[in-house]
PDB file of C-alpha atoms and ligand atoms in Angstrom:
ATOM      1  CA  UNK I   1     147.831 -81.852 -68.799  1.00 85.00           C
ATOM      2  CA  UNK I   2     147.473 -84.904 -66.562  1.00 93.00           C
ATOM      3  CA  UNK I   3     144.081 -86.221 -65.442  1.00 95.00           C
ATOM      4  CA  UNK I   4     144.813 -84.998 -61.935  1.00 96.00           C
ATOM      5  CA  UNK I   5     145.658 -81.489 -63.125  1.00 97.00           C
ATOM      6  CA  UNK I   6     142.423 -81.402 -65.153  1.00 97.00           C
ATOM      7  CA  UNK I   7     140.366 -82.633 -62.206  1.00 97.00           C
ATOM      8  CA  UNK I   8     141.940 -80.020 -59.976  1.00 98.00           C
ATOM      9  CA  UNK I   9     141.137 -77.272 -62.463  1.00 98.00           C
ATOM     10  CA  UNK I  10     137.495 -78.408 -62.722  1.00 98.00           C
ATOM     11  CA  UNK I  11     137.194 -78.760 -58.939  1.00 98.00           C
ATOM     12  CA  UNK I  12     138.674 -75.320 -58.391  1.00 98.00           C
ATOM     13  CA  UNK I  13     136.092 -73.802 -60.758  1.00 98.00           C
ATOM     14  CA  UNK I  14     133.300 -75.558 -58.844  1.00 98.00           C
ATOM     15  CA  UNK I  15     134.631 -74.305 -55.514  1.00 98.00           C
ATOM     16  CA  UNK I  16     134.772 -70.757 -56.868  1.00 98.00           C
ATOM     17  CA  UNK I  17     131.195 -71.112 -58.137  1.00 98.00           C
ATOM     18  CA  UNK I  18     129.963 -72.390 -54.745  1.00 98.00           C
ATOM     19  CA  UNK I  19     131.736 -69.473 -53.035  1.00 98.00           C
ATOM     20  CA  UNK I  20     130.035 -67.082 -55.428  1.00 98.00           C
ATOM     21  CA  UNK I  21     126.609 -68.565 -54.599  1.00 97.00           C
ATOM     22  CA  UNK I  22     127.390 -68.303 -50.893  1.00 97.00           C
ATOM     23  CA  UNK I  23     128.802 -64.787 -51.149  1.00 98.00           C
ATOM     24  CA  UNK I  24     132.048 -65.940 -49.547  1.00 98.00           C
ATOM     25  CA  UNK I  25     135.657 -65.291 -50.598  1.00 98.00           C
ATOM     26  CA  UNK I  26     137.476 -68.331 -52.017  1.00 98.00           C
ATOM     27  CA  UNK I  27     140.255 -67.754 -49.486  1.00 98.00           C
ATOM     28  CA  UNK I  28     137.959 -68.843 -46.652  1.00 98.00           C
ATOM     29  CA  UNK I  29     137.936 -72.429 -47.877  1.00 98.00           C
ATOM     30  CA  UNK I  30     140.827 -74.827 -47.493  1.00 98.00           C
ATOM     31  CA  UNK I  31     140.927 -77.747 -49.900  1.00 98.00           C
ATOM     32  CA  UNK I  32     142.024 -81.010 -48.327  1.00 98.00           C
ATOM     33  CA  UNK I  33     143.045 -83.666 -50.852  1.00 98.00           C
ATOM     34  CA  UNK I  34     141.956 -87.056 -49.543  1.00 97.00           C
ATOM     35  CA  UNK I  35     144.644 -89.490 -50.696  1.00 95.00           C
ATOM     36  CA  UNK I  36     143.541 -92.695 -48.968  1.00 92.00           C
ATOM     37  CA  UNK I  37     144.272 -95.658 -51.277  1.00 87.00           C
ATOM     38  CA  UNK I  38     146.351 -93.427 -53.612  1.00 90.00           C
ATOM     39  CA  UNK I  39     149.889 -94.614 -54.243  1.00 89.00           C
ATOM     40  CA  UNK I  40     152.712 -92.428 -52.970  1.00 88.00           C
ATOM     41  CA  UNK I  41     153.523 -91.229 -56.514  1.00 89.00           C
ATOM     42  CA  UNK I  42     150.028 -89.767 -56.879  1.00 92.00           C
ATOM     43  CA  UNK I  43     150.329 -87.966 -53.542  1.00 92.00           C
ATOM     44  CA  UNK I  44     153.657 -86.558 -54.718  1.00 91.00           C
ATOM     45  CA  UNK I  45     152.060 -85.399 -57.990  1.00 94.00           C
ATOM     46  CA  UNK I  46     149.266 -83.669 -56.091  1.00 95.00           C
ATOM     47  CA  UNK I  47     151.785 -81.929 -53.859  1.00 94.00           C
ATOM     48  CA  UNK I  48     153.743 -80.834 -56.935  1.00 93.00           C
ATOM     49  CA  UNK I  49     150.523 -79.271 -58.297  1.00 95.00           C
ATOM     50  CA  UNK I  50     150.414 -77.100 -55.202  1.00 94.00           C
ATOM     51  CA  UNK I  51     147.992 -79.014 -52.994  1.00 96.00           C
ATOM     52  CA  UNK I  52     149.221 -78.620 -49.452  1.00 96.00           C
ATOM     53  CA  UNK I  53     146.713 -80.257 -47.139  1.00 97.00           C
ATOM     54  CA  UNK I  54     146.237 -84.020 -47.322  1.00 96.00           C
ATOM     55  CA  UNK I  55     143.864 -86.383 -45.559  1.00 97.00           C
ATOM     56  CA  UNK I  56     144.465 -90.066 -44.949  1.00 95.00           C
ATOM     57  CA  UNK I  57     142.091 -92.359 -43.134  1.00 93.00           C
ATOM     58  CA  UNK I  58     144.305 -95.132 -41.802  1.00 89.00           C
ATOM     59  CA  UNK I  59     147.450 -95.072 -39.712  1.00 86.00           C
ATOM     60  CA  UNK I  60     148.772 -98.322 -41.126  1.00 82.00           C
ATOM     61  CA  UNK I  61     148.178 -97.494 -44.762  1.00 77.00           C
ATOM     62  CA  UNK I  62     149.852 -94.117 -44.572  1.00 77.00           C
ATOM     63  CA  UNK I  63     152.673 -95.562 -42.492  1.00 75.00           C
ATOM     64  CA  UNK I  64     153.255 -98.036 -45.327  1.00 76.00           C
ATOM     65  CA  UNK I  65     153.388 -95.389 -48.040  1.00 73.00           C
ATOM     66  CA  UNK I  66     156.893 -94.378 -47.079  1.00 64.00           C
ATOM     67  CA  UNK I  67     156.065 -90.840 -48.150  1.00 71.00           C
ATOM     68  CA  UNK I  68     155.580 -88.862 -45.019  1.00 79.00           C
ATOM     69  CA  UNK I  69     154.760 -85.257 -44.435  1.00 85.00           C
ATOM     70  CA  UNK I  70     158.368 -84.217 -43.837  1.00 86.00           C
ATOM     71  CA  UNK I  71     159.521 -85.979 -47.014  1.00 85.00           C
ATOM     72  CA  UNK I  72     156.759 -84.312 -49.044  1.00 86.00           C
ATOM     73  CA  UNK I  73     157.696 -80.913 -47.658  1.00 90.00           C
ATOM     74  CA  UNK I  74     161.309 -81.262 -48.652  1.00 87.00           C
ATOM     75  CA  UNK I  75     160.563 -82.937 -52.014  1.00 84.00           C
ATOM     76  CA  UNK I  76     158.312 -80.025 -53.049  1.00 85.00           C
ATOM     77  CA  UNK I  77     160.141 -77.298 -51.191  1.00 88.00           C
ATOM     78  CA  UNK I  78     156.760 -76.425 -49.687  1.00 89.00           C
ATOM     79  CA  UNK I  79     156.897 -75.981 -45.922  1.00 91.00           C
ATOM     80  CA  UNK I  80     153.102 -75.559 -45.813  1.00 93.00           C
ATOM     81  CA  UNK I  81     152.378 -79.209 -46.597  1.00 95.00           C
ATOM     82  CA  UNK I  82     150.417 -81.012 -43.884  1.00 96.00           C
ATOM     83  CA  UNK I  83     148.980 -84.508 -43.677  1.00 95.00           C
ATOM     84  CA  UNK I  84     146.063 -85.112 -41.318  1.00 97.00           C
ATOM     85  CA  UNK I  85     144.308 -88.256 -40.165  1.00 96.00           C
ATOM     86  CA  UNK I  86     140.590 -88.138 -41.000  1.00 97.00           C
ATOM     87  CA  UNK I  87     139.617 -91.744 -40.207  1.00 96.00           C
ATOM     88  CA  UNK I  88     138.753 -93.403 -36.910  1.00 95.00           C
ATOM     89  CA  UNK I  89     141.779 -93.880 -34.668  1.00 96.00           C
ATOM     90  CA  UNK I  90     142.036 -96.647 -32.100  1.00 94.00           C
ATOM     91  CA  UNK I  91     143.615 -95.202 -28.996  1.00 93.00           C
ATOM     92  CA  UNK I  92     146.313 -97.916 -28.921  1.00 94.00           C
ATOM     93  CA  UNK I  93     147.656 -96.471 -32.195  1.00 95.00           C
ATOM     94  CA  UNK I  94     147.921 -92.942 -30.787  1.00 96.00           C
ATOM     95  CA  UNK I  95     151.697 -92.830 -30.550  1.00 96.00           C
ATOM     96  CA  UNK I  96     152.198 -93.948 -34.147  1.00 94.00           C
ATOM     97  CA  UNK I  97     149.516 -91.537 -35.346  1.00 95.00           C
ATOM     98  CA  UNK I  98     151.154 -88.592 -33.592  1.00 96.00           C
ATOM     99  CA  UNK I  99     154.490 -89.528 -35.166  1.00 93.00           C
ATOM    100  CA  UNK I 100     153.013 -89.712 -38.673  1.00 92.00           C
ATOM    101  CA  UNK I 101     150.426 -86.942 -38.833  1.00 95.00           C
ATOM    102  CA  UNK I 102     150.417 -83.159 -38.493  1.00 95.00           C
ATOM    103  CA  UNK I 103     146.881 -83.163 -37.157  1.00 97.00           C
ATOM    104  CA  UNK I 104     144.068 -85.504 -36.128  1.00 98.00           C
ATOM    105  CA  UNK I 105     140.692 -84.452 -37.555  1.00 98.00           C
ATOM    106  CA  UNK I 106     138.780 -87.416 -36.149  1.00 98.00           C
ATOM    107  CA  UNK I 107     138.950 -86.983 -32.381  1.00 98.00           C
ATOM    108  CA  UNK I 108     135.873 -88.848 -31.179  1.00 97.00           C
ATOM    109  CA  UNK I 109     136.343 -89.767 -27.520  1.00 97.00           C
ATOM    110  CA  UNK I 110     137.719 -88.491 -24.246  1.00 97.00           C
ATOM    111  CA  UNK I 111     139.940 -91.543 -23.945  1.00 97.00           C
ATOM    112  CA  UNK I 112     141.499 -90.861 -27.347  1.00 98.00           C
ATOM    113  CA  UNK I 113     142.112 -87.223 -26.370  1.00 98.00           C
ATOM    114  CA  UNK I 114     143.969 -88.345 -23.224  1.00 98.00           C
ATOM    115  CA  UNK I 115     146.088 -90.802 -25.203  1.00 98.00           C
ATOM    116  CA  UNK I 116     146.898 -88.299 -27.960  1.00 98.00           C
ATOM    117  CA  UNK I 117     147.836 -85.685 -25.387  1.00 98.00           C
ATOM    118  CA  UNK I 118     150.234 -88.127 -23.741  1.00 98.00           C
ATOM    119  CA  UNK I 119     151.694 -89.221 -27.099  1.00 98.00           C
ATOM    120  CA  UNK I 120     152.164 -85.626 -28.290  1.00 98.00           C
ATOM    121  CA  UNK I 121     153.845 -84.775 -24.976  1.00 98.00           C
ATOM    122  CA  UNK I 122     156.400 -87.553 -25.484  1.00 97.00           C
ATOM    123  CA  UNK I 123     157.306 -86.104 -28.877  1.00 96.00           C
ATOM    124  CA  UNK I 124     157.268 -82.511 -27.690  1.00 96.00           C
ATOM    125  CA  UNK I 125     154.593 -81.799 -30.270  1.00 95.00           C
ATOM    126  CA  UNK I 126     151.542 -79.544 -30.068  1.00 97.00           C
ATOM    127  CA  UNK I 127     148.934 -81.425 -32.044  1.00 98.00           C
ATOM    128  CA  UNK I 128     146.049 -79.697 -33.858  1.00 98.00           C
ATOM    129  CA  UNK I 129     142.800 -81.659 -33.540  1.00 98.00           C
ATOM    130  CA  UNK I 130     139.211 -81.454 -34.741  1.00 98.00           C
ATOM    131  CA  UNK I 131     136.350 -83.108 -32.880  1.00 98.00           C
ATOM    132  CA  UNK I 132     134.448 -85.410 -35.205  1.00 98.00           C
ATOM    133  CA  UNK I 133     130.748 -84.917 -34.606  1.00 97.00           C
ATOM    134  CA  UNK I 134     128.149 -87.508 -35.489  1.00 96.00           C
ATOM    135  CA  UNK I 135     125.019 -85.810 -36.807  1.00 92.00           C
ATOM    136  CA  UNK I 136     123.662 -88.477 -39.063  1.00 77.00           C
ATOM    137  CA  UNK I 137     121.542 -91.217 -37.555  1.00 73.00           C
ATOM    138  CA  UNK I 138     123.179 -93.847 -39.771  1.00 71.00           C
ATOM    139  CA  UNK I 139     124.543 -96.615 -37.540  1.00 69.00           C
ATOM    140  CA  UNK I 140     127.788 -96.791 -39.459  1.00 66.00           C
ATOM    141  CA  UNK I 141     128.718 -93.157 -38.965  1.00 71.00           C
ATOM    142  CA  UNK I 142     131.737 -92.317 -36.873  1.00 86.00           C
ATOM    143  CA  UNK I 143     132.026 -89.463 -34.436  1.00 95.00           C
ATOM    144  CA  UNK I 144     130.840 -88.240 -31.091  1.00 96.00           C
ATOM    145  CA  UNK I 145     127.180 -87.525 -30.385  1.00 96.00           C
ATOM    146  CA  UNK I 146     127.239 -83.766 -29.675  1.00 97.00           C
ATOM    147  CA  UNK I 147     124.493 -83.955 -27.075  1.00 95.00           C
ATOM    148  CA  UNK I 148     126.173 -86.757 -25.118  1.00 96.00           C
ATOM    149  CA  UNK I 149     127.706 -86.457 -21.674  1.00 97.00           C
ATOM    150  CA  UNK I 150     131.013 -87.542 -23.179  1.00 97.00           C
ATOM    151  CA  UNK I 151     131.016 -84.573 -25.570  1.00 98.00           C
ATOM    152  CA  UNK I 152     130.580 -82.225 -22.614  1.00 98.00           C
ATOM    153  CA  UNK I 153     133.296 -84.013 -20.657  1.00 98.00           C
ATOM    154  CA  UNK I 154     135.682 -83.792 -23.596  1.00 98.00           C
ATOM    155  CA  UNK I 155     135.064 -80.068 -24.079  1.00 98.00           C
ATOM    156  CA  UNK I 156     135.582 -79.432 -20.365  1.00 98.00           C
ATOM    157  CA  UNK I 157     138.790 -81.455 -20.298  1.00 98.00           C
ATOM    158  CA  UNK I 158     140.424 -80.142 -23.498  1.00 98.00           C
ATOM    159  CA  UNK I 159     141.814 -76.879 -22.062  1.00 97.00           C
ATOM    160  CA  UNK I 160     143.867 -78.969 -19.616  1.00 97.00           C
ATOM    161  CA  UNK I 161     145.276 -81.232 -22.317  1.00 98.00           C
ATOM    162  CA  UNK I 162     148.037 -78.811 -23.147  1.00 97.00           C
ATOM    163  CA  UNK I 163     149.621 -80.805 -25.979  1.00 98.00           C
ATOM    164  CA  UNK I 164     146.413 -80.760 -27.984  1.00 98.00           C
ATOM    165  CA  UNK I 165     145.202 -77.699 -29.801  1.00 98.00           C
ATOM    166  CA  UNK I 166     141.515 -77.802 -30.656  1.00 98.00           C
ATOM    167  CA  UNK I 167     140.928 -76.061 -33.982  1.00 98.00           C
ATOM    168  CA  UNK I 168     137.294 -76.892 -34.711  1.00 98.00           C
ATOM    169  CA  UNK I 169     134.837 -79.558 -35.788  1.00 98.00           C
ATOM    170  CA  UNK I 170     134.505 -82.177 -38.509  1.00 98.00           C
ATOM    171  CA  UNK I 171     131.548 -84.180 -39.757  1.00 97.00           C
ATOM    172  CA  UNK I 172     130.698 -86.611 -42.531  1.00 95.00           C
ATOM    173  CA  UNK I 173     127.405 -85.816 -44.254  1.00 94.00           C
ATOM    174  CA  UNK I 174     124.751 -88.471 -44.772  1.00 92.00           C
ATOM    175  CA  UNK I 175     124.898 -90.616 -47.923  1.00 90.00           C
ATOM    176  CA  UNK I 176     122.085 -91.035 -50.434  1.00 90.00           C
ATOM    177  CA  UNK I 177     119.718 -88.453 -49.000  1.00 93.00           C
ATOM    178  CA  UNK I 178     118.166 -85.274 -50.390  1.00 95.00           C
ATOM    179  CA  UNK I 179     120.169 -82.069 -50.642  1.00 96.00           C
ATOM    180  CA  UNK I 180     117.874 -80.618 -47.993  1.00 96.00           C
ATOM    181  CA  UNK I 181     118.888 -83.301 -45.492  1.00 95.00           C
ATOM    182  CA  UNK I 182     122.571 -82.911 -46.289  1.00 95.00           C
ATOM    183  CA  UNK I 183     122.278 -79.164 -45.888  1.00 96.00           C
ATOM    184  CA  UNK I 184     120.490 -79.597 -42.546  1.00 96.00           C
ATOM    185  CA  UNK I 185     123.357 -81.769 -41.324  1.00 96.00           C
ATOM    186  CA  UNK I 186     125.985 -79.175 -42.263  1.00 97.00           C
ATOM    187  CA  UNK I 187     123.922 -76.399 -40.759  1.00 97.00           C
ATOM    188  CA  UNK I 188     123.655 -78.386 -37.560  1.00 97.00           C
ATOM    189  CA  UNK I 189     127.462 -78.658 -37.336  1.00 97.00           C
ATOM    190  CA  UNK I 190     127.717 -74.899 -37.701  1.00 98.00           C
ATOM    191  CA  UNK I 191     125.113 -74.417 -34.962  1.00 98.00           C
ATOM    192  CA  UNK I 192     126.977 -76.726 -32.573  1.00 98.00           C
ATOM    193  CA  UNK I 193     130.126 -74.759 -33.326  1.00 98.00           C
ATOM    194  CA  UNK I 194     128.395 -71.477 -32.474  1.00 98.00           C
ATOM    195  CA  UNK I 195     126.905 -72.911 -29.283  1.00 98.00           C
ATOM    196  CA  UNK I 196     130.202 -74.422 -28.102  1.00 98.00           C
ATOM    197  CA  UNK I 197     132.264 -71.387 -29.056  1.00 98.00           C
ATOM    198  CA  UNK I 198     129.996 -69.301 -26.819  1.00 97.00           C
ATOM    199  CA  UNK I 199     130.103 -71.809 -23.952  1.00 97.00           C
ATOM    200  CA  UNK I 200     133.821 -72.700 -24.035  1.00 97.00           C
ATOM    201  CA  UNK I 201     135.663 -69.449 -24.502  1.00 95.00           C
ATOM    202  CA  UNK I 202     139.072 -71.046 -23.844  1.00 96.00           C
ATOM    203  CA  UNK I 203     138.707 -73.286 -26.893  1.00 98.00           C
ATOM    204  CA  UNK I 204     139.062 -72.422 -30.551  1.00 97.00           C
ATOM    205  CA  UNK I 205     136.489 -73.512 -33.147  1.00 98.00           C
ATOM    206  CA  UNK I 206     137.613 -71.753 -36.322  1.00 97.00           C
ATOM    207  CA  UNK I 207     137.657 -74.833 -38.582  1.00 98.00           C
ATOM    208  CA  UNK I 208     134.479 -76.448 -39.913  1.00 98.00           C
ATOM    209  CA  UNK I 209     135.553 -79.471 -41.937  1.00 98.00           C
ATOM    210  CA  UNK I 210     132.545 -80.670 -43.926  1.00 98.00           C
ATOM    211  CA  UNK I 211     131.733 -81.592 -47.501  1.00 98.00           C
ATOM    212  CA  UNK I 212     133.212 -84.272 -49.764  1.00 98.00           C
ATOM    213  CA  UNK I 213     133.196 -84.851 -53.555  1.00 97.00           C
ATOM    214  CA  UNK I 214     129.405 -85.202 -53.704  1.00 96.00           C
ATOM    215  CA  UNK I 215     128.354 -82.410 -51.380  1.00 97.00           C
ATOM    216  CA  UNK I 216     131.117 -79.812 -50.949  1.00 98.00           C
ATOM    217  CA  UNK I 217     129.033 -77.133 -52.698  1.00 98.00           C
ATOM    218  CA  UNK I 218     126.287 -77.418 -50.086  1.00 98.00           C
ATOM    219  CA  UNK I 219     128.903 -77.477 -47.336  1.00 98.00           C
ATOM    220  CA  UNK I 220     130.468 -74.243 -48.614  1.00 98.00           C
ATOM    221  CA  UNK I 221     127.030 -72.632 -48.669  1.00 98.00           C
ATOM    222  CA  UNK I 222     126.518 -73.732 -45.058  1.00 98.00           C
ATOM    223  CA  UNK I 223     129.823 -72.363 -43.784  1.00 98.00           C
ATOM    224  CA  UNK I 224     132.517 -75.005 -44.348  1.00 98.00           C
ATOM    225  CA  UNK I 225     136.053 -73.703 -43.996  1.00 98.00           C
ATOM    226  CA  UNK I 226     137.645 -76.983 -45.077  1.00 98.00           C
ATOM    227  CA  UNK I 227     136.341 -79.448 -47.640  1.00 98.00           C
ATOM    228  CA  UNK I 228     137.731 -82.964 -48.018  1.00 98.00           C
ATOM    229  CA  UNK I 229     137.853 -84.173 -51.607  1.00 98.00           C
ATOM    230  CA  UNK I 230     139.012 -87.584 -52.825  1.00 97.00           C
ATOM    231  CA  UNK I 231     137.095 -89.021 -55.772  1.00 97.00           C
ATOM    232  CA  UNK I 232     136.650 -85.736 -57.652  1.00 97.00           C
ATOM    233  CA  UNK I 233     140.433 -85.369 -57.729  1.00 97.00           C
ATOM    234  CA  UNK I 234     141.800 -88.896 -57.900  1.00 96.00           C
ATOM    235  CA  UNK I 235     138.938 -90.900 -59.417  1.00 92.00           C
ATOM    236  CA  UNK I 236     136.949 -93.759 -57.931  1.00 89.00           C
ATOM    237  CA  UNK I 237     138.533 -95.908 -55.245  1.00 81.00           C
ATOM    238  CA  UNK I 238     138.269 -99.662 -54.990  1.00 72.00           C
ATOM    239  CA  UNK I 239     135.636-100.349 -52.369  1.00 61.00           C
ATOM    240  CA  UNK I 240     137.626-103.130 -50.726  1.00 49.00           C
ATOM    241  CA  UNK I 241     140.463-100.776 -49.864  1.00 51.00           C
ATOM    242  CA  UNK I 242     138.250 -98.282 -48.131  1.00 53.00           C
ATOM    243  CA  UNK I 243     137.342-100.317 -45.090  1.00 46.00           C
ATOM    244  CA  UNK I 244     138.751 -99.230 -41.745  1.00 45.00           C
TER     245      UNK I 244
HETATM  246  C1  PLP X   1     137.129 -90.735 -48.133  1.00 58.15           C
HETATM  247  C2  PLP X   1     136.801 -89.579 -47.304  1.00 58.15           C
HETATM  248  C3  PLP X   1     136.586 -88.320 -47.890  1.00 58.15           C
HETATM  249  C4  PLP X   1     136.601 -88.067 -49.388  1.00 58.15           C
HETATM  250  O1  PLP X   1     135.503 -88.648 -49.987  1.00 58.15           O
HETATM  251  P1  PLP X   1     135.183 -88.432 -51.553  1.00 58.15           P
HETATM  252  O2  PLP X   1     133.747 -88.701 -51.644  1.00 58.15           O
HETATM  253  O3  PLP X   1     136.027 -89.407 -52.283  1.00 58.15           O
HETATM  254  O4  PLP X   1     135.554 -87.034 -51.872  1.00 58.15           O
HETATM  255  C5  PLP X   1     136.318 -87.260 -47.043  1.00 58.15           C
HETATM  256  N1  PLP X   1     136.270 -87.415 -45.698  1.00 58.15           N
HETATM  257  C6  PLP X   1     136.489 -88.605 -45.108  1.00 58.15           C
HETATM  258  C7  PLP X   1     136.417 -88.695 -43.632  1.00 58.15           C
HETATM  259  C8  PLP X   1     136.753 -89.721 -45.888  1.00 58.15           C
HETATM  260  O5  PLP X   1     136.956 -90.905 -45.289  1.00 58.15           O
END
């Protein structure tokens, strides 16, 4: 058994255990394998093990991997394989991002939504997106402040951006804080989802993407439908390669 296969087995057992604690069926939680900084061969190995949803955080890095979603699908004979962008996207890279990715999980501005809609239109693509919500007060955190005017403007505009398909929300939990604080952050994302789903009936909010290697158990208990796991599957990354 390879290290990756062992890690996947251990992770799967932990996910099942978190689901048991939460009283939720395992099938409610999608596992996204975060392959940023992983070489293409490792991504291919993960896909061969049956992982089907991948997250990358940089347009340029994934573009350089020469192993794109379509190639992965045909290499594994698995039509379900999807690769999503989970890192901050500069709007001038929208066209390239729409070419490379099957979904953008880090939509964080109205301007970016307009650009992605235009880019998807050019390719005749309907692009699934998640709004990235900033709930942590850490300066460095990405995402849109949910109580901002811009968040309201984005939600009001999205139904008219016909090439984008809103699927839900994403957040990154706070680092180095107590479990209680992390849990509060995840709960807050769920509450924003409930509030917005009631207020914007033309939009869909089924996906709650929250929880990473260190906190996916708490996220599952607080209602995550998608967890994003890198380190627990692929081992530690080199810090220098992680920067945006
Ligand atoms: C890197 C990253 C992850 C995975 O983090 P791990 O702690 O390695 O599991 C999840 N989400 C986002 C947005 C990331 O950038």
